[in-house]
mmCIF file of C-alpha atoms and ligand atoms in Angstrom:
data_model
loop_
_atom_site.group_PDB
_atom_site.id
_atom_site.type_symbol
_atom_site.label_atom_id
_atom_site.label_comp_id
_atom_site.label_asym_id
_atom_site.label_seq_id
_atom_site.Cartn_x
_atom_site.Cartn_y
_atom_site.Cartn_z
ATOM 1 C CA MET V 56 -71.813 -43.126 -77.518
ATOM 2 C CA LEU V 57 -72.727 -40.455 -74.933
ATOM 3 C CA LYS V 58 -70.104 -38.566 -73.075
ATOM 4 C CA VAL V 59 -70.882 -35.963 -70.520
ATOM 5 C CA GLU V 60 -67.972 -33.906 -69.040
ATOM 6 C CA GLY V 61 -67.915 -31.301 -66.320
ATOM 7 C CA LEU V 62 -71.549 -30.403 -66.676
ATOM 8 C CA HIS V 63 -72.762 -27.341 -64.683
ATOM 9 C CA ALA V 64 -76.460 -26.085 -64.666
ATOM 10 C CA HIS V 65 -78.268 -23.460 -62.840
ATOM 11 C CA TYR V 66 -81.910 -22.642 -62.077
ATOM 12 C CA GLU V 67 -81.534 -18.886 -61.855
ATOM 13 C CA LEU V 68 -79.179 -18.396 -58.994
ATOM 14 C CA SER V 69 -79.268 -21.993 -57.754
ATOM 15 C CA HIS V 70 -76.170 -23.957 -58.889
ATOM 16 C CA VAL V 71 -77.653 -27.393 -59.309
ATOM 17 C CA LEU V 72 -75.203 -29.408 -61.321
ATOM 18 C CA GLN V 73 -71.623 -28.863 -60.286
ATOM 19 C CA GLY V 74 -69.477 -30.824 -62.717
ATOM 20 C CA VAL V 75 -71.331 -34.029 -63.682
ATOM 21 C CA SER V 76 -69.287 -36.403 -65.788
ATOM 22 C CA LEU V 77 -70.534 -39.715 -67.156
ATOM 23 C CA GLU V 78 -70.364 -42.031 -70.152
ATOM 24 C CA VAL V 79 -72.746 -44.414 -71.825
ATOM 25 C CA ASN V 80 -71.396 -46.952 -74.273
ATOM 26 C CA GLU V 81 -73.496 -48.316 -77.183
ATOM 27 C CA GLY V 82 -75.575 -51.327 -76.084
ATOM 28 C CA GLU V 83 -75.307 -50.616 -72.350
ATOM 29 C CA THR V 84 -77.838 -49.908 -69.694
ATOM 30 C CA VAL V 85 -76.435 -47.404 -67.231
ATOM 31 C CA CYS V 86 -78.217 -46.219 -64.217
ATOM 32 C CA LEU V 87 -77.955 -42.857 -62.620
ATOM 33 C CA LEU V 88 -78.859 -43.053 -58.940
ATOM 34 C CA GLY V 89 -79.175 -40.818 -55.929
ATOM 35 C CA ARG V 90 -81.511 -39.265 -53.481
ATOM 36 C CA ASN V 91 -84.414 -36.764 -54.213
ATOM 37 C CA GLY V 92 -83.087 -33.415 -55.315
ATOM 38 C CA VAL V 93 -79.384 -34.327 -56.222
ATOM 39 C CA GLY V 94 -79.815 -33.337 -59.861
ATOM 40 C CA LYS V 95 -80.647 -36.582 -61.704
ATOM 41 C CA THR V 96 -83.580 -35.030 -63.745
ATOM 42 C CA THR V 97 -81.610 -31.929 -64.385
ATOM 43 C CA THR V 98 -78.713 -34.036 -65.890
ATOM 44 C CA LEU V 99 -81.143 -35.702 -68.264
ATOM 45 C CA LYS V 100 -82.630 -32.378 -69.256
ATOM 46 C CA CYS V 101 -79.383 -30.997 -70.043
ATOM 47 C CA ILE V 102 -78.484 -33.894 -72.213
ATOM 48 C CA MET V 103 -81.793 -33.691 -74.019
ATOM 49 C CA GLY V 104 -81.628 -29.865 -74.631
ATOM 50 C CA ILE V 105 -84.429 -28.972 -72.405
ATOM 51 C CA LEU V 106 -82.151 -27.002 -70.182
ATOM 52 C CA ALA V 107 -79.038 -25.256 -71.463
ATOM 53 C CA PRO V 108 -75.981 -26.261 -69.279
ATOM 54 C CA SER V 109 -74.131 -23.179 -68.109
ATOM 55 C CA GLU V 110 -70.727 -25.089 -68.560
ATOM 56 C CA GLY V 111 -69.405 -28.339 -69.754
ATOM 57 C CA ARG V 112 -69.615 -30.738 -72.624
ATOM 58 C CA VAL V 113 -72.063 -33.243 -73.925
ATOM 59 C CA GLN V 114 -71.030 -35.341 -76.864
ATOM 60 C CA TYR V 115 -73.281 -37.822 -78.709
ATOM 61 C CA ARG V 116 -71.560 -40.106 -81.213
ATOM 62 C CA GLY V 117 -68.516 -37.644 -81.242
ATOM 63 C CA GLN V 118 -70.656 -34.590 -81.923
ATOM 64 C CA ASP V 119 -71.111 -31.662 -79.356
ATOM 65 C CA ILE V 120 -74.706 -31.358 -78.572
ATOM 66 C CA ALA V 121 -74.614 -29.192 -75.357
ATOM 67 C CA GLY V 122 -76.891 -26.264 -75.899
ATOM 68 C CA LEU V 123 -78.583 -27.590 -79.003
ATOM 69 C CA PRO V 124 -82.461 -27.402 -78.933
ATOM 70 C CA LEU V 125 -84.613 -30.451 -78.033
ATOM 71 C CA HIS V 126 -85.854 -31.004 -81.590
ATOM 72 C CA LYS V 127 -82.325 -31.244 -83.013
ATOM 73 C CA ILE V 128 -81.171 -33.637 -80.268
ATOM 74 C CA SER V 129 -84.128 -35.927 -80.674
ATOM 75 C CA ARG V 130 -83.409 -35.992 -84.480
ATOM 76 C CA LEU V 131 -79.956 -37.201 -83.702
ATOM 77 C CA GLY V 132 -81.585 -40.339 -82.075
ATOM 78 C CA ILE V 133 -82.036 -39.579 -78.425
ATOM 79 C CA ALA V 134 -85.437 -39.935 -76.779
ATOM 80 C CA TYR V 135 -86.516 -38.856 -73.289
ATOM 81 C CA VAL V 136 -89.203 -40.431 -71.120
ATOM 82 C CA PRO V 137 -89.928 -37.710 -68.533
ATOM 83 C CA GLU V 138 -90.560 -38.300 -64.940
ATOM 84 C CA THR V 139 -93.987 -36.842 -65.333
ATOM 85 C CA ARG V 140 -94.850 -39.089 -68.213
ATOM 86 C CA ARG V 141 -96.696 -36.244 -69.932
ATOM 87 C CA ILE V 142 -99.473 -38.290 -71.452
ATOM 88 C CA PHE V 143 -101.999 -36.364 -73.522
ATOM 89 C CA GLY V 144 -105.161 -37.093 -71.531
ATOM 90 C CA ARG V 145 -107.679 -36.343 -74.077
ATOM 91 C CA LEU V 146 -105.785 -37.979 -76.965
ATOM 92 C CA SER V 147 -106.189 -41.757 -77.460
ATOM 93 C CA VAL V 148 -103.402 -44.194 -76.603
ATOM 94 C CA ARG V 149 -102.787 -44.589 -80.373
ATOM 95 C CA GLU V 150 -102.508 -40.887 -80.852
ATOM 96 C CA ASN V 151 -100.224 -40.526 -77.911
ATOM 97 C CA LEU V 152 -97.988 -43.131 -79.501
ATOM 98 C CA GLU V 153 -98.128 -41.476 -82.814
ATOM 99 C CA MET V 154 -96.912 -38.239 -81.211
ATOM 100 C CA GLY V 155 -93.602 -40.051 -80.917
ATOM 101 C CA LEU V 156 -93.227 -40.139 -84.681
ATOM 102 C CA ASN V 157 -93.161 -36.397 -84.962
ATOM 103 C CA ASN V 158 -89.473 -36.186 -85.821
ATOM 104 C CA THR V 159 -89.413 -38.992 -88.342
ATOM 105 C CA ALA V 160 -92.104 -37.556 -90.612
ATOM 106 C CA GLY V 161 -92.222 -38.962 -94.039
ATOM 107 C CA LEU V 162 -93.149 -42.486 -93.105
ATOM 108 C CA ASN V 163 -96.176 -43.777 -95.077
ATOM 109 C CA ALA V 164 -99.168 -45.351 -93.493
ATOM 110 C CA THR V 165 -97.708 -48.964 -93.807
ATOM 111 C CA GLN V 166 -94.447 -47.832 -92.230
ATOM 112 C CA ARG V 167 -96.294 -46.066 -89.480
ATOM 113 C CA GLN V 168 -98.269 -49.179 -88.785
ATOM 114 C CA ARG V 169 -95.269 -51.291 -88.724
ATOM 115 C CA ARG V 170 -93.580 -48.934 -86.240
ATOM 116 C CA LEU V 171 -96.681 -48.941 -84.045
ATOM 117 C CA ASP V 172 -96.847 -52.891 -84.164
ATOM 118 C CA GLU V 173 -93.192 -53.090 -83.292
ATOM 119 C CA VAL V 174 -93.554 -50.854 -80.194
ATOM 120 C CA LEU V 175 -96.728 -52.553 -79.154
ATOM 121 C CA GLY V 176 -94.894 -55.899 -79.216
ATOM 122 C CA TYR V 177 -93.326 -54.662 -75.957
ATOM 123 C CA PHE V 178 -96.615 -53.554 -74.500
ATOM 124 C CA PRO V 179 -99.297 -56.115 -75.495
ATOM 125 C CA GLU V 180 -101.438 -54.780 -72.611
ATOM 126 C CA LEU V 181 -101.872 -51.476 -74.491
ATOM 127 C CA VAL V 182 -103.393 -53.068 -77.702
ATOM 128 C CA PRO V 183 -107.020 -53.427 -76.280
ATOM 129 C CA LEU V 184 -106.703 -49.786 -75.119
ATOM 130 C CA LEU V 185 -105.589 -48.041 -78.391
ATOM 131 C CA LYS V 186 -108.801 -46.056 -78.678
ATOM 132 C CA ASN V 187 -109.018 -45.256 -74.990
ATOM 133 C CA PRO V 188 -108.081 -41.676 -73.933
ATOM 134 C CA GLY V 189 -104.820 -41.429 -72.141
ATOM 135 C CA LEU V 190 -106.474 -40.080 -68.898
ATOM 136 C CA LYS V 191 -108.370 -43.393 -68.429
ATOM 137 C CA LEU V 192 -105.079 -45.390 -68.025
ATOM 138 C CA SER V 193 -103.666 -46.607 -64.822
ATOM 139 C CA GLY V 194 -100.242 -45.397 -63.713
ATOM 140 C CA GLY V 195 -98.509 -48.449 -65.012
ATOM 141 C CA GLN V 196 -100.221 -48.161 -68.322
ATOM 142 C CA GLN V 197 -99.296 -44.429 -68.643
ATOM 143 C CA GLN V 198 -95.672 -45.326 -67.886
ATOM 144 C CA MET V 199 -95.830 -48.001 -70.641
ATOM 145 C CA LEU V 200 -97.396 -45.377 -73.044
ATOM 146 C CA ALA V 201 -94.538 -42.911 -72.147
ATOM 147 C CA ILE V 202 -91.865 -45.399 -72.922
ATOM 148 C CA GLY V 203 -93.710 -46.598 -76.028
ATOM 149 C CA ARG V 204 -93.970 -43.064 -77.346
ATOM 150 C CA ALA V 205 -90.262 -42.594 -76.933
ATOM 151 C CA LEU V 206 -89.619 -45.881 -78.798
ATOM 152 C CA MET V 207 -91.799 -44.707 -81.726
ATOM 153 C CA SER V 208 -89.051 -42.326 -82.821
ATOM 154 C CA HIS V 209 -86.622 -45.292 -83.224
ATOM 155 C CA ALA V 210 -84.091 -43.462 -81.022
ATOM 156 C CA ASP V 211 -80.836 -45.296 -80.375
ATOM 157 C CA LEU V 212 -80.493 -43.942 -76.876
ATOM 158 C CA LEU V 213 -83.202 -43.708 -74.344
ATOM 159 C CA LEU V 214 -83.155 -41.370 -71.289
ATOM 160 C CA ILE V 215 -85.733 -42.796 -68.855
ATOM 161 C CA ASP V 216 -86.533 -40.788 -65.762
ATOM 162 C CA GLU V 217 -87.799 -42.775 -62.729
ATOM 163 C CA PRO V 218 -90.161 -45.080 -64.425
ATOM 164 C CA SER V 219 -90.872 -46.948 -61.195
ATOM 165 C CA GLU V 220 -92.286 -43.823 -59.423
ATOM 166 C CA GLY V 221 -95.631 -44.358 -57.836
ATOM 167 C CA LEU V 222 -96.007 -47.969 -59.114
ATOM 168 C CA ALA V 223 -96.580 -51.200 -57.130
ATOM 169 C CA PRO V 224 -93.501 -53.533 -56.809
ATOM 170 C CA ILE V 225 -94.992 -56.097 -59.147
ATOM 171 C CA LEU V 226 -95.507 -53.546 -61.963
ATOM 172 C CA VAL V 227 -92.042 -52.071 -61.255
ATOM 173 C CA GLN V 228 -90.617 -55.573 -61.868
ATOM 174 C CA HIS V 229 -92.725 -55.884 -65.115
ATOM 175 C CA LEU V 230 -91.491 -52.557 -66.385
ATOM 176 C CA MET V 231 -87.900 -53.290 -65.601
ATOM 177 C CA GLN V 232 -88.234 -56.402 -67.553
ATOM 178 C CA ILE V 233 -89.583 -54.487 -70.484
ATOM 179 C CA ILE V 234 -86.627 -52.081 -70.267
ATOM 180 C CA GLU V 235 -84.305 -55.115 -70.320
ATOM 181 C CA ASP V 236 -85.972 -56.503 -73.436
ATOM 182 C CA ILE V 237 -85.717 -53.034 -75.160
ATOM 183 C CA ASN V 238 -82.040 -52.925 -74.365
ATOM 184 C CA ARG V 239 -81.517 -56.482 -75.521
ATOM 185 C CA ASP V 240 -83.012 -55.575 -78.900
ATOM 186 C CA GLY V 241 -80.323 -52.959 -79.364
ATOM 187 C CA ARG V 242 -81.416 -49.741 -77.707
ATOM 188 C CA THR V 243 -78.957 -48.045 -75.246
ATOM 189 C CA VAL V 244 -80.483 -46.886 -71.951
ATOM 190 C CA LEU V 245 -79.635 -44.256 -69.417
ATOM 191 C CA LEU V 246 -81.896 -45.023 -66.582
ATOM 192 C CA VAL V 247 -82.551 -42.564 -63.751
ATOM 193 C CA GLU V 248 -83.989 -44.253 -60.625
ATOM 194 C CA GLN V 249 -84.575 -43.823 -56.907
ATOM 195 C CA ASN V 250 -85.370 -47.527 -56.798
ATOM 196 C CA ALA V 251 -81.673 -48.443 -56.757
ATOM 197 C CA ARG V 252 -81.992 -52.230 -56.312
ATOM 198 C CA MET V 253 -84.208 -52.677 -59.235
ATOM 199 C CA ALA V 254 -82.192 -50.382 -61.466
ATOM 200 C CA ILE V 255 -78.787 -51.970 -60.617
ATOM 201 C CA ARG V 256 -80.288 -55.371 -61.387
ATOM 202 C CA ILE V 257 -80.906 -54.445 -65.102
ATOM 203 C CA SER V 258 -77.795 -52.283 -65.475
ATOM 204 C CA ASN V 259 -74.326 -52.924 -66.724
ATOM 205 C CA ARG V 260 -72.854 -50.036 -64.773
ATOM 206 C CA GLY V 261 -73.958 -46.948 -62.869
ATOM 207 C CA TYR V 262 -73.344 -43.685 -61.199
ATOM 208 C CA VAL V 263 -74.486 -42.108 -58.024
ATOM 209 C CA LEU V 264 -75.142 -38.395 -57.824
ATOM 210 C CA GLU V 265 -74.729 -36.416 -54.642
ATOM 211 C CA ARG V 266 -75.493 -32.617 -54.454
ATOM 212 C CA GLY V 267 -74.841 -32.015 -58.226
ATOM 213 C CA SER V 268 -71.930 -34.209 -58.846
ATOM 214 C CA VAL V 269 -70.968 -37.805 -59.274
ATOM 215 C CA CYS V 270 -69.784 -39.414 -56.054
ATOM 216 C CA PHE V 271 -69.545 -42.965 -57.189
ATOM 217 C CA ALA V 272 -69.087 -44.794 -60.514
ATOM 218 C CA GLY V 273 -68.849 -48.529 -60.887
ATOM 219 C CA SER V 274 -69.807 -51.796 -62.474
ATOM 220 C CA LYS V 275 -73.045 -53.668 -61.519
ATOM 221 C CA SER V 276 -71.194 -55.894 -59.055
ATOM 222 C CA GLU V 277 -69.367 -52.914 -57.512
ATOM 223 C CA MET V 278 -72.666 -51.157 -57.078
ATOM 224 C CA GLU V 279 -74.228 -54.215 -55.577
ATOM 225 C CA THR V 280 -71.542 -54.449 -52.968
ATOM 226 C CA SER V 281 -70.478 -50.885 -52.274
ATOM 227 C CA PRO V 282 -71.270 -49.619 -48.792
ATOM 228 C CA GLU V 283 -71.303 -46.072 -50.264
ATOM 229 C CA VAL V 284 -73.960 -46.931 -52.818
ATOM 230 C CA ARG V 285 -75.925 -48.660 -50.143
ATOM 231 C CA GLU V 286 -75.895 -45.519 -47.964
ATOM 232 C CA ARG V 287 -76.371 -42.930 -50.661
ATOM 233 C CA CYS V 288 -79.274 -44.833 -52.143
ATOM 234 C CA GLY V 289 -80.967 -45.929 -48.988
ATOM 235 C CA LEU V 290 -80.432 -49.601 -49.719
HETATM 236 N N1 LIG D 418 -87.443 -25.717 -62.395
HETATM 237 C C1 LIG D 418 -86.736 -25.595 -61.316
HETATM 238 N N2 LIG D 418 -86.403 -24.311 -60.789
HETATM 239 C C2 LIG D 418 -85.811 -24.278 -59.612
HETATM 240 N N3 LIG D 418 -84.987 -25.195 -59.021
HETATM 241 C C3 LIG D 418 -85.302 -26.441 -59.502
HETATM 242 C C4 LIG D 418 -86.085 -26.728 -60.597
HETATM 243 N N4 LIG D 418 -86.097 -28.030 -60.909
HETATM 244 C C5 LIG D 418 -85.387 -28.629 -59.921
HETATM 245 N N5 LIG D 418 -84.877 -27.634 -59.102
HETATM 246 C C6 LIG D 418 -83.986 -28.014 -57.944
HETATM 247 O O1 LIG D 418 -82.822 -28.543 -58.537
HETATM 248 C C7 LIG D 418 -82.357 -29.587 -57.642
HETATM 249 C C8 LIG D 418 -82.117 -30.812 -58.492
HETATM 250 O O2 LIG D 418 -83.361 -31.205 -58.945
HETATM 251 P P1 LIG D 418 -83.701 -32.520 -59.901
HETATM 252 O O3 LIG D 418 -82.626 -32.417 -60.916
HETATM 253 O O4 LIG D 418 -85.078 -32.450 -60.249
HETATM 254 O O5 LIG D 418 -83.271 -33.609 -58.780
HETATM 255 P P2 LIG D 418 -83.596 -35.220 -58.826
HETATM 256 O O6 LIG D 418 -84.101 -35.516 -60.118
HETATM 257 O O7 LIG D 418 -82.280 -35.820 -58.550
HETATM 258 O O8 LIG D 418 -84.651 -35.489 -57.756
HETATM 259 C C9 LIG D 418 -83.267 -29.699 -56.508
HETATM 260 O O9 LIG D 418 -82.849 -28.983 -55.398
HETATM 261 C C10 LIG D 418 -84.613 -29.082 -57.090
HETATM 262 O O10 LIG D 418 -85.260 -28.483 -55.981
HETATM 263 MG MG1 LIG D 419 -85.962 -36.254 -60.724
#
């Protein structure tokens, strides 16, 4: 479904990605792990068209998408949940969710409501908060909202960047369960995490990045037992 080959990226003179290659098959949850600063977020930004790669290929369902702008990539069915969550603080929870509909304009009111209900099915705790402004939400609620907004677009592939960041362990567990449910219902997930243990638990396979390139690729069980993964991910 997604194939990244030899991806290089720069921030001005700094050569951040140095040949990242990875694949995600339809229906999988694949994790992308590694310590702070190794290039995980940059990889997602290049896939999503937020940052143009300086070299390499990104293919989505057989189509070359490297260098396409964000709006075109999102229209192809990829959605991105940024590390920073980017909730609109003054907009209500409902309005924040509806922002996710942007690229599927043309839905009538009934269809929009159906889409909203479908997404809220994963996040019943947001239902009583629909009219609240985004800035009143807790960190966990904001993360749910950020994932919910991405789901509103009906994307087939979700890129999720460090959903567990800054959340209490019990909430992290809850969120991972929701991501598992979303995957079980047919969405493919590329999950970036520093919380390697949690991420591996819900993934089919994974990759570990080290200084801008992949240093390990393996199945769930290989990741669980590899001393290299343990060392590189601080397990
Ligand atoms: N906008 C930016 N401008 C310059 N350097 C950046 C920028 N964003 C990230 N970097 C640098 O690129 C490297 C990789 O960053 P990033 O992809 O965010 O890593 P990760 O998500 O794995 O923590 C880091 O050294 C970081 O400091
Ligand atoms: Mg990051």
